[in-house]
XYZ file of C-alpha atoms in Angstrom:
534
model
C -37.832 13.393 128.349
C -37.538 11.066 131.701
C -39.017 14.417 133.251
C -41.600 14.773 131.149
C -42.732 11.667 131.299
C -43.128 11.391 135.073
C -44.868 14.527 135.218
C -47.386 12.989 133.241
C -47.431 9.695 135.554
C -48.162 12.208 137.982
C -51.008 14.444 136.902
C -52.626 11.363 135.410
C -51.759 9.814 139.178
C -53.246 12.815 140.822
C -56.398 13.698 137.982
C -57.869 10.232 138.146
C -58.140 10.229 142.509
C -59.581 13.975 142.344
C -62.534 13.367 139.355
C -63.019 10.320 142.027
C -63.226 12.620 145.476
C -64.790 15.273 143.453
C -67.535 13.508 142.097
C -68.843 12.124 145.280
C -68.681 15.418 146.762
C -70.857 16.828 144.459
C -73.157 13.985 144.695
C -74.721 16.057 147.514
C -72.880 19.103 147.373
C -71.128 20.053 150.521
C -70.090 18.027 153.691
C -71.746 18.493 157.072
C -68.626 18.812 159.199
C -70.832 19.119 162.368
C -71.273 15.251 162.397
C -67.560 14.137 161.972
C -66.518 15.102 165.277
C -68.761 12.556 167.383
C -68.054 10.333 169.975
C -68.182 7.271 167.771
C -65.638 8.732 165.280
C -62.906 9.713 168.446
C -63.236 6.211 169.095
C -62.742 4.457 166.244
C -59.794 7.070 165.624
C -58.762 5.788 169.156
C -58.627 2.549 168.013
C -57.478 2.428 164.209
C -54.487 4.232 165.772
C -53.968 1.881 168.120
C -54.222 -0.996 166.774
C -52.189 0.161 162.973
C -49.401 1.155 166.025
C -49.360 -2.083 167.830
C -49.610 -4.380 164.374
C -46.259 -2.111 163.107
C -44.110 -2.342 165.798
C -45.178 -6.613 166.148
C -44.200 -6.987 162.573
C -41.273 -5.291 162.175
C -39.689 -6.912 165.354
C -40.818 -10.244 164.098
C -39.423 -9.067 160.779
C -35.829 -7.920 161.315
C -33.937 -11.606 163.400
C -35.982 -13.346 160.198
C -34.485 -10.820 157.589
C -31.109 -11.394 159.416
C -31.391 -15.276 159.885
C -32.268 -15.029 156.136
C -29.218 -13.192 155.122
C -26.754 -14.989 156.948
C -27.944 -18.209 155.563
C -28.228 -17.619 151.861
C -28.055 -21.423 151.389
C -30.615 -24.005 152.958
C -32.616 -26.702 152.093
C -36.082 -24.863 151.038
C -34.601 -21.536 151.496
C -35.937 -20.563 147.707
C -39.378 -22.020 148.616
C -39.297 -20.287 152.129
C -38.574 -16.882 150.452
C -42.224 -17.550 148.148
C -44.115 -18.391 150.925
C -43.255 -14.897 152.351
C -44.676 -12.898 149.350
C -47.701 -15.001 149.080
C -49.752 -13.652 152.373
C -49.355 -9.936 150.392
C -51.275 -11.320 147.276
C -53.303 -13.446 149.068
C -57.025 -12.563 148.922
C -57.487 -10.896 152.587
C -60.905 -13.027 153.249
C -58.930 -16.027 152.466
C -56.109 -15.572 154.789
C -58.397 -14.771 157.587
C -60.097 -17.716 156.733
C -56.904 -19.655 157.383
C -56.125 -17.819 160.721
C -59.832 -18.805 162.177
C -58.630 -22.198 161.346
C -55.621 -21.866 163.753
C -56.565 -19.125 166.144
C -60.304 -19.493 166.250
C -62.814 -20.944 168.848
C -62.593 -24.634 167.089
C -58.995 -24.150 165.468
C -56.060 -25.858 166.026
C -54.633 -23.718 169.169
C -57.225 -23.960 170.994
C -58.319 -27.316 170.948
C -54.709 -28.073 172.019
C -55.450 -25.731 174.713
C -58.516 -27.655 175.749
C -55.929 -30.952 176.075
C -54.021 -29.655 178.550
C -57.511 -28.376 180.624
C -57.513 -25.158 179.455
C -61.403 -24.153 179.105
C -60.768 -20.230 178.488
C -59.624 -20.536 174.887
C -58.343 -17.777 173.221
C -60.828 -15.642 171.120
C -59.481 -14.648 167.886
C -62.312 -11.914 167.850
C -61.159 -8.649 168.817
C -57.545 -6.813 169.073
C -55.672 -10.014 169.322
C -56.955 -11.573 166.169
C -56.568 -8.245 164.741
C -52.643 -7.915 165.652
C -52.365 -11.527 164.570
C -53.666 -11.569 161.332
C -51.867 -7.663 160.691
C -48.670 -9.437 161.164
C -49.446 -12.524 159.353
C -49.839 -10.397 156.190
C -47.297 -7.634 156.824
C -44.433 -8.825 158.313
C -43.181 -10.628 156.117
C -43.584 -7.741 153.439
C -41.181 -6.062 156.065
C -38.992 -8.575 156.309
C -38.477 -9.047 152.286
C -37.649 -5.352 152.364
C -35.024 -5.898 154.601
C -33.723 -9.017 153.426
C -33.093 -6.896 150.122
C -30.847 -4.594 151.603
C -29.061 -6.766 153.803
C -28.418 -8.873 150.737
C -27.214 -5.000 148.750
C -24.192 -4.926 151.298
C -20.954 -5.062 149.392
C -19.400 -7.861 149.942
C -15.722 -5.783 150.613
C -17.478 -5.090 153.796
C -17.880 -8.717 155.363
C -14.236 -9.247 153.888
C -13.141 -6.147 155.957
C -15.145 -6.961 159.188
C -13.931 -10.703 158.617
C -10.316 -9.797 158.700
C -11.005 -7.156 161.552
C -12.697 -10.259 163.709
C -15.615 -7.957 164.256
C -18.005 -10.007 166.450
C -21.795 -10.610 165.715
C -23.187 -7.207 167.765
C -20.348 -4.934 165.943
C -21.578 -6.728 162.811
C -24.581 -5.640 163.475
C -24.054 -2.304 164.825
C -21.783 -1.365 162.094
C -22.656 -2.432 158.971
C -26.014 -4.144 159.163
C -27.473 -0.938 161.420
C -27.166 1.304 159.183
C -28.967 -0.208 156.411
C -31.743 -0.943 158.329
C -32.160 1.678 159.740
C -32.084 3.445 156.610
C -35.229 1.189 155.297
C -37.340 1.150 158.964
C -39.251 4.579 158.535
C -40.160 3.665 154.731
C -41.078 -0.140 155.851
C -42.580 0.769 159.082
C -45.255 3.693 157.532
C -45.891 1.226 154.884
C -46.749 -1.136 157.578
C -48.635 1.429 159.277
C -50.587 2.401 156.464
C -51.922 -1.035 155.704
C -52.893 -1.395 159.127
C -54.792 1.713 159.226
C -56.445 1.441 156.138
C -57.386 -2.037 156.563
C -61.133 -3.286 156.287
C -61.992 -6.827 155.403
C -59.747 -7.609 158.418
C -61.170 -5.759 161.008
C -64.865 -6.610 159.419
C -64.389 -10.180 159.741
C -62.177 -10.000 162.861
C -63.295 -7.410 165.049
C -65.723 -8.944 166.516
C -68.315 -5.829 166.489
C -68.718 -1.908 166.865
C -65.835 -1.857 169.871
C -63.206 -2.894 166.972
C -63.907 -0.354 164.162
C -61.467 1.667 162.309
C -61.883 4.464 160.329
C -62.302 2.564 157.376
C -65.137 0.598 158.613
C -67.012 4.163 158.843
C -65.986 4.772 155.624
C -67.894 1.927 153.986
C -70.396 2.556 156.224
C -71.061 6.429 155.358
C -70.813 4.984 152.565
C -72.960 1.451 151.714
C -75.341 1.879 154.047
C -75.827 5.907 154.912
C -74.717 7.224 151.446
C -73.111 10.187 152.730
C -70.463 10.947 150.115
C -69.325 14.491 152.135
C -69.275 12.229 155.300
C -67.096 9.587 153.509
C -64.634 12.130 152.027
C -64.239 14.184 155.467
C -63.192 10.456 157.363
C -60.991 10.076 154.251
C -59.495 13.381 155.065
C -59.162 12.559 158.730
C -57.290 9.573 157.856
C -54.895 11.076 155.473
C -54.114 14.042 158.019
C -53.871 11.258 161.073
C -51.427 8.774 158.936
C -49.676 11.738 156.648
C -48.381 13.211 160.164
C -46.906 10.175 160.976
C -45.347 9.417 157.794
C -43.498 13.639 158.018
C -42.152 12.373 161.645
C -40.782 8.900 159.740
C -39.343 10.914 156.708
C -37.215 12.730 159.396
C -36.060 9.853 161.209
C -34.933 8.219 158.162
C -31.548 8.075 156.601
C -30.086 8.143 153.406
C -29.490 4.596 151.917
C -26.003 3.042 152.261
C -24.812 3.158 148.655
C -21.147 1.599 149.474
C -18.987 1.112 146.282
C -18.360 -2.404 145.254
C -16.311 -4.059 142.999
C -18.860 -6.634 141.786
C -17.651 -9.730 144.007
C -20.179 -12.656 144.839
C -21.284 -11.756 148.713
C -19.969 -14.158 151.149
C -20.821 -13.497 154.658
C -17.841 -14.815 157.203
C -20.066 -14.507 160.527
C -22.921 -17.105 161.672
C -20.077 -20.129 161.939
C -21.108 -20.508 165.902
C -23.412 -23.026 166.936
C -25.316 -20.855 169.126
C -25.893 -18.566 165.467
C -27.348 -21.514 163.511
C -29.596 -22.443 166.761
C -30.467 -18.135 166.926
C -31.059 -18.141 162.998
C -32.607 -21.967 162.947
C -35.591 -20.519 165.810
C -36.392 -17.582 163.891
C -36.639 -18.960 160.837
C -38.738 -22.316 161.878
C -40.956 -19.807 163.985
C -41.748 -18.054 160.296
C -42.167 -20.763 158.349
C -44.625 -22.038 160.966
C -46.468 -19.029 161.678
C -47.129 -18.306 157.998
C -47.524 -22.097 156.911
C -50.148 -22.670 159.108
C -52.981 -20.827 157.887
C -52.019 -21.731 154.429
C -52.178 -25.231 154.918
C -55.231 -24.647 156.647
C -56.818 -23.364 153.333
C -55.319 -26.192 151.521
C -56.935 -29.092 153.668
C -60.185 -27.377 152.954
C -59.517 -26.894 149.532
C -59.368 -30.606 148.942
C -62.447 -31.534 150.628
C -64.368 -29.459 147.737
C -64.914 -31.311 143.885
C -61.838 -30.002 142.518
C -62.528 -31.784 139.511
C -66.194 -30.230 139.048
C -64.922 -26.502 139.477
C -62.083 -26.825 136.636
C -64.867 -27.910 134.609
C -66.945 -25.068 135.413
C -67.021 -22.296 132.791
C -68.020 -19.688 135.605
C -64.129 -20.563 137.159
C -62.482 -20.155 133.593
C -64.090 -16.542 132.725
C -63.341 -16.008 136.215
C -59.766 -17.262 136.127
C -59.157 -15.229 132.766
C -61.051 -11.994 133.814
C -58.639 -12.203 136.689
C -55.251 -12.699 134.936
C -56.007 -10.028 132.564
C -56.641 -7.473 135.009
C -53.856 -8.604 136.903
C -51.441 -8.429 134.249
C -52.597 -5.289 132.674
C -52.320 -3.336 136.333
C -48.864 -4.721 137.396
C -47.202 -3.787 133.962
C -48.627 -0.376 134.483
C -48.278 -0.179 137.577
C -44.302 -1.001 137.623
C -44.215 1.433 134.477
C -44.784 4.267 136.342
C -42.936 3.452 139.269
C -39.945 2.975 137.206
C -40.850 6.489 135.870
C -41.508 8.152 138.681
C -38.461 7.104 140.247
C -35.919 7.478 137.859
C -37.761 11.162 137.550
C -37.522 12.404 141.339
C -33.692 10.835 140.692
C -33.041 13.291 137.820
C -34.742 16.391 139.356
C -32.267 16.460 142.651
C -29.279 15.027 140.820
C -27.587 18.233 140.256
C -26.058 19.584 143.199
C -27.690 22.920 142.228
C -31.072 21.563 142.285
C -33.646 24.275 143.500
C -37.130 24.242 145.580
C -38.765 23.598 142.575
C -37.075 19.994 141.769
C -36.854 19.456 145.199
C -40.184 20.066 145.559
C -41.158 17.665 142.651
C -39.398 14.909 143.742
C -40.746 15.166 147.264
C -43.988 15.440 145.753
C -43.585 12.151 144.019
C -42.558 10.361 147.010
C -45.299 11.154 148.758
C -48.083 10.653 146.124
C -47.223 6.598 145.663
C -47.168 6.488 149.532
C -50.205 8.761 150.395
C -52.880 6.642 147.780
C -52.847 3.911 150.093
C -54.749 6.958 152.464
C -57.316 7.103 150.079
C -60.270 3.893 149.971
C -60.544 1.937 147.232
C -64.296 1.942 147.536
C -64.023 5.800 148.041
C -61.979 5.804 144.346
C -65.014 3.121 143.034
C -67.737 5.179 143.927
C -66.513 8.458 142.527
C -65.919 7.076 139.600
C -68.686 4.575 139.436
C -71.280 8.411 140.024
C -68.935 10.030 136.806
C -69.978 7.470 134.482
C -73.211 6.964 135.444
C -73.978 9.546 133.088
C -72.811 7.597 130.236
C -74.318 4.959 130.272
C -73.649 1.467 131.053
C -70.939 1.386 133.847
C -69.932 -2.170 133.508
C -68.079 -1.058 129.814
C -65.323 0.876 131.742
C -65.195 -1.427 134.649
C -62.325 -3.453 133.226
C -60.305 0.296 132.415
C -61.490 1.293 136.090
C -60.613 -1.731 138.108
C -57.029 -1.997 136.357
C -56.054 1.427 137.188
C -57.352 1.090 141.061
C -55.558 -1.807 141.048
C -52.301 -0.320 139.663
C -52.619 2.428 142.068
C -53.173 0.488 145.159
C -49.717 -1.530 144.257
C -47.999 1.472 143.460
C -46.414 1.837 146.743
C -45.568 -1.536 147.317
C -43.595 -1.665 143.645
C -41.788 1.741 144.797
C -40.468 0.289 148.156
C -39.087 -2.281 145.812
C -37.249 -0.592 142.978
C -36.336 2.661 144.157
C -33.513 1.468 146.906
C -32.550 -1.188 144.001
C -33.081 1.242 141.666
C -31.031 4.335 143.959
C -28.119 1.735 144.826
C -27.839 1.197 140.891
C -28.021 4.564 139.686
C -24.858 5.547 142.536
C -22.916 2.611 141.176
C -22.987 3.173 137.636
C -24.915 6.821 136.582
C -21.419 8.605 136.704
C -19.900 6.139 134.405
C -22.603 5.150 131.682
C -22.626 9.321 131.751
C -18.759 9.592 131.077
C -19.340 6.385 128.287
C -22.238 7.898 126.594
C -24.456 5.312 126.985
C -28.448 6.894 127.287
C -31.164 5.520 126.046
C -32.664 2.094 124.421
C -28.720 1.083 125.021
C -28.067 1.909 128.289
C -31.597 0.286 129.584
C -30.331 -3.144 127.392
C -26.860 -3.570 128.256
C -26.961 -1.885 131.854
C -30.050 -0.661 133.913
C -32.047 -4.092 133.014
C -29.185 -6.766 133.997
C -28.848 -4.988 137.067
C -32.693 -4.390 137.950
C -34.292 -7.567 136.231
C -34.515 -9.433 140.039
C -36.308 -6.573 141.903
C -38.812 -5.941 138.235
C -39.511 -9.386 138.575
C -40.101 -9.100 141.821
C -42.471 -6.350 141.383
C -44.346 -7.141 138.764
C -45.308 -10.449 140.788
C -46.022 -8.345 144.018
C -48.619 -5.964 142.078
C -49.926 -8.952 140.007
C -50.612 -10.869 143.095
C -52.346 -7.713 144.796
C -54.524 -7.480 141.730
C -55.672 -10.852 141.744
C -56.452 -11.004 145.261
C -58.665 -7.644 144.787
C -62.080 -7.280 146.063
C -62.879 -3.963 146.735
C -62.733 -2.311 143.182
C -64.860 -5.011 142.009
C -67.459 -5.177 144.370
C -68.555 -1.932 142.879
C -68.180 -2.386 138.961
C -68.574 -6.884 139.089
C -71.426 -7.343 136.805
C -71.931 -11.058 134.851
C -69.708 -9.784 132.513
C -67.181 -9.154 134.562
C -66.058 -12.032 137.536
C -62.939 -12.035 139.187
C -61.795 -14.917 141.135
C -62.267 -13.516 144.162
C -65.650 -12.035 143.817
C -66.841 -15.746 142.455
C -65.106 -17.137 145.848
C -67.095 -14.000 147.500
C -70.675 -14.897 145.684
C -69.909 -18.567 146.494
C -69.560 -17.825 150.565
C -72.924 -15.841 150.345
C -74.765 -19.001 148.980
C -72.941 -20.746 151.663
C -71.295 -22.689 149.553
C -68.508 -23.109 151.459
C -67.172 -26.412 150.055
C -66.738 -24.759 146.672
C -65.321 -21.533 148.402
C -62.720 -23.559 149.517
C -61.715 -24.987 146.458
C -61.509 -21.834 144.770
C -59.578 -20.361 147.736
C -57.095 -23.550 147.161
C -57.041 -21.957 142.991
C -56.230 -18.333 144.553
C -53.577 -19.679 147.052
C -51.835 -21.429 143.856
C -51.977 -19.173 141.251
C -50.354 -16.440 144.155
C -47.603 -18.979 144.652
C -47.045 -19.297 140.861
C -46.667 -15.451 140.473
C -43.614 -15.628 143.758
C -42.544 -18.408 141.749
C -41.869 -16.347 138.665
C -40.845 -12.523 140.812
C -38.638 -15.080 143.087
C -36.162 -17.380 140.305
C -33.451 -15.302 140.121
C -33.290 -16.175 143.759
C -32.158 -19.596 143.381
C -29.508 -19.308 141.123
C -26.780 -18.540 142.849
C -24.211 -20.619 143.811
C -22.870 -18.546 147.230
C -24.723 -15.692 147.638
C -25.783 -12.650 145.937
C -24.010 -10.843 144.032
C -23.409 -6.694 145.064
């Protein structure tokens, strides 16, 4: 049955991106390879590689001292609220985070006009590769440093009670035991990294400054919005998948199978980080984060309350808005952890038997790769296809809401699999053999033992993908009608009319309403008294 069903996840996965691709190409009817290979598409390649290569490496070494301060101090004034405001730049609408970075980094901002103090005239220009790198980190490390954080905080504890009594010091610690769990998670974390980068658009729009800081998915849009060249479109699409899908073979070979140590269920209590010179390491790298992602956020919020706060809750626009977007957030992160959870728990089944052939080897690779490889594929690229196959039947704007959950459920498909499957893998190790030997299957065994152990990391999900959603632009630039306003595209319309004092204010309602959804994925995290427990 669990087979069955994540087949299913998958065709339906892999049906609704091909009626998308397909439909565009036969909008014209073949491609017209003869003008992908120009000089302005070898150097946008040039530099979307570039710059997705420099924004990965900068975020993951920001990410891993903060993932380590973070597990070696599991209890700190804030720590809870410090945790939130790292999963809040991921849901954040894209526009509205680079909105608070101009506020810090740009020509008027805060840095610079502390630069001018100290009679500095040559500011630094946000514009460009720098302000590119700086806002790619801003929103993905600490995505990367959440994902290690989780399996740093998966470590038996037996292990710190063995190093503890062995006197291991902090670089054997390190070597030993926390090594190898990172390194297990830095190819997965690091193409995920590298695939936001490289697919990223608003950014480098509003950032780059102009033609010299393109990316491939700039002349996607553009073949697109402005050229309508669907072959054109699909053929850069192509280009990226081949350019990003090599990468991700070479990381899938570096990588390493997770530690799944046995435990015997005993509350985690690390014995190292007792120096001084430990709290001062851990104390910098932690302040550092908290003030390079607070910044911009309270940035947004001083603007925010210079608009009529008062006069936009009172606007009906904001509360169709506000509910349009909580339904379609909602509705995509329940599906979109749904077949995760399926998916997973399906690619574990096929290659649990130590017999397992090609075939279910095969499978299972195959479902790996499909929640990574749709972050390849545009969301406008999905819009339009599908936008030109029901064009036919009428009225668009009645499937829009159908449309713009599913794109939305796909996009946050791979960040809800880097979630549960290690939780999910590290579960299955410690208790498949025995609920097997017990009996236990079924509506019993996901009551009384796969839900208790996974309800953190679902939580933690299902906020991640209903934060994504909300802060979602792209699907519904294409299918937003009257009938149909998100937050984001009011905040969008709002900017255009250059009505930027009610922009802000409704970037203030975004910024909340993301913190409320960390809030709820992020509870479990204050509960404990010591630390986690294995």
């Amino acid at each position: 049955m669990t087979v069955v069903a994540g087949a299913l996840c998958l065709g339906a996965f892999l049906l609704f991106v091909s009626l998308a691709i397909a439909a565009l190409l036969a909008e014209t009817g073949g491609a017209n390879e003869s003008t992908l290979f120009d000089a302005y598409i070898w150097r946008v390649t040039r530099f979307t590689l570039l710059q997705a290569s420099l924004s990965t490496l900068l975020s993951v070494l920001f990410a891993i001292p903060v993932a380590r301060a973070l597990a070696r101090r599991p209890q700190f004034f804030g720590r809870i609220w410090l945790l939130r405001l790292m999963a809040l730049p991921l849901g954040l609408p894209v526009l509205v985070g680079a909105l608070g970075l101009i506020e810090i980094w740009g020509r008027q901002g805060l840095l610079n006009s502390g630069l001018r103090l100290i009679g500095l005239e040559q500011p630094v220009s946000i514009y460009g590769l720098f302000g590119i790198l700086i806002a790619h980190v801003f929103f993905n490390m600490p995505l990367a440093a959440r994902l290690f954080l989780a399996g740093l905080e998966r470590i038996p504890a037996e292990y710190w009670r063995s190093a503890a009594n062995l006197g291991m010091p902090s670089h054997a610690l390190f070597r030993f035991i926390e090594w190898p769990v990172l390194r297990g998670l830095l190819p997965g974390a690091a193409g995920l990294v590298f695939m936001l980068c490289a697919t990223s658009f608003t950014l480098v729009l509003t950032l780059g400054g102009g033609p010299a800081a393109s990316t491939i998915e700039v002349a996607i849009y553009q073949a697109l919005r402005f050229d309508f060249d669907p072959p054109r479109a699909i053929a850069l699409s192509g280009l990226q998948i081949a350019i990003t899908g090599l990468l991700l073979l070479i990381l899938s070979h570096l990588a390493t199978e997770p530690q799944q140590g046995m435990t015997g269920g005993r509350t985690v209590r690390r014995f190292d980080g007792v120096t001084s010179l430990s709290r001062l390491n851990d104390g910098v790298w932690i302040a550092l984060a908290l003030l390079f992602l607070a910044a911009p956020l309270i940035a947004v919020i001083a603007s925010g309350l210079q608009a009529d706060l008062l006069k936009l809750a009172r606007d009906q626009h904001v509360h169709r808005a506000l509910a349009t977007s909580a339904a379609i957030a909602l509705g995509s992160a329940l599906t979109s952890v749904a077949m995760a959870a399926v998916m997973i728990r399906t690619a574990s089944t096929m290659v649990a038997s130590r017999h397992a052939g090609p075939f279910a080897r095969g499978f299972a690779g195959a479902i790996g790769a499909s929640t990574s490889l749709i972050l390849l594929v545009p969301p406008v690229v999905l819009g339009a296809g599908w936008f030109l196959l029901l064009r036919p039947f009428g009225d668009v704007a009645r499937f829009a809401p159908v449309i713009v959950v599913a794109i939305n459920a796909l996009m946050a498909l791979p960040f809800v699999h880097r979630i549960l499957a290690p939780a999910m893998a590290t579960h299955a190790a410690r208790s498949g053999r025995l609920t097997a030997s017990l009996g236990i299957r079924g509506f019993h065994r996901l009551r009384w033992i796969d839900f208790p152990a996974l309800r953190r990391p679902l939580l933690m999900a299902l906020s991640f993908a209903m934060a994504l959603s909300l802060g979602d632009l792209g699907a519904v630039a294409l299918f937003g009608s009257q009938d149909m306003v998100t937050l984001p595209w009011l905040l969008y319309s709002r900017m255009g009319s250059y009505r930027t004092a009610d922009a802000a204010g409704l970037a203030l309602f975004l910024g909340l309403l993301c913190l409320i959804f960390t809030i709820l994925g992020t509870a479990e995290d204050g509960r404990r008294p010591e630390g986690r427990k294995a």
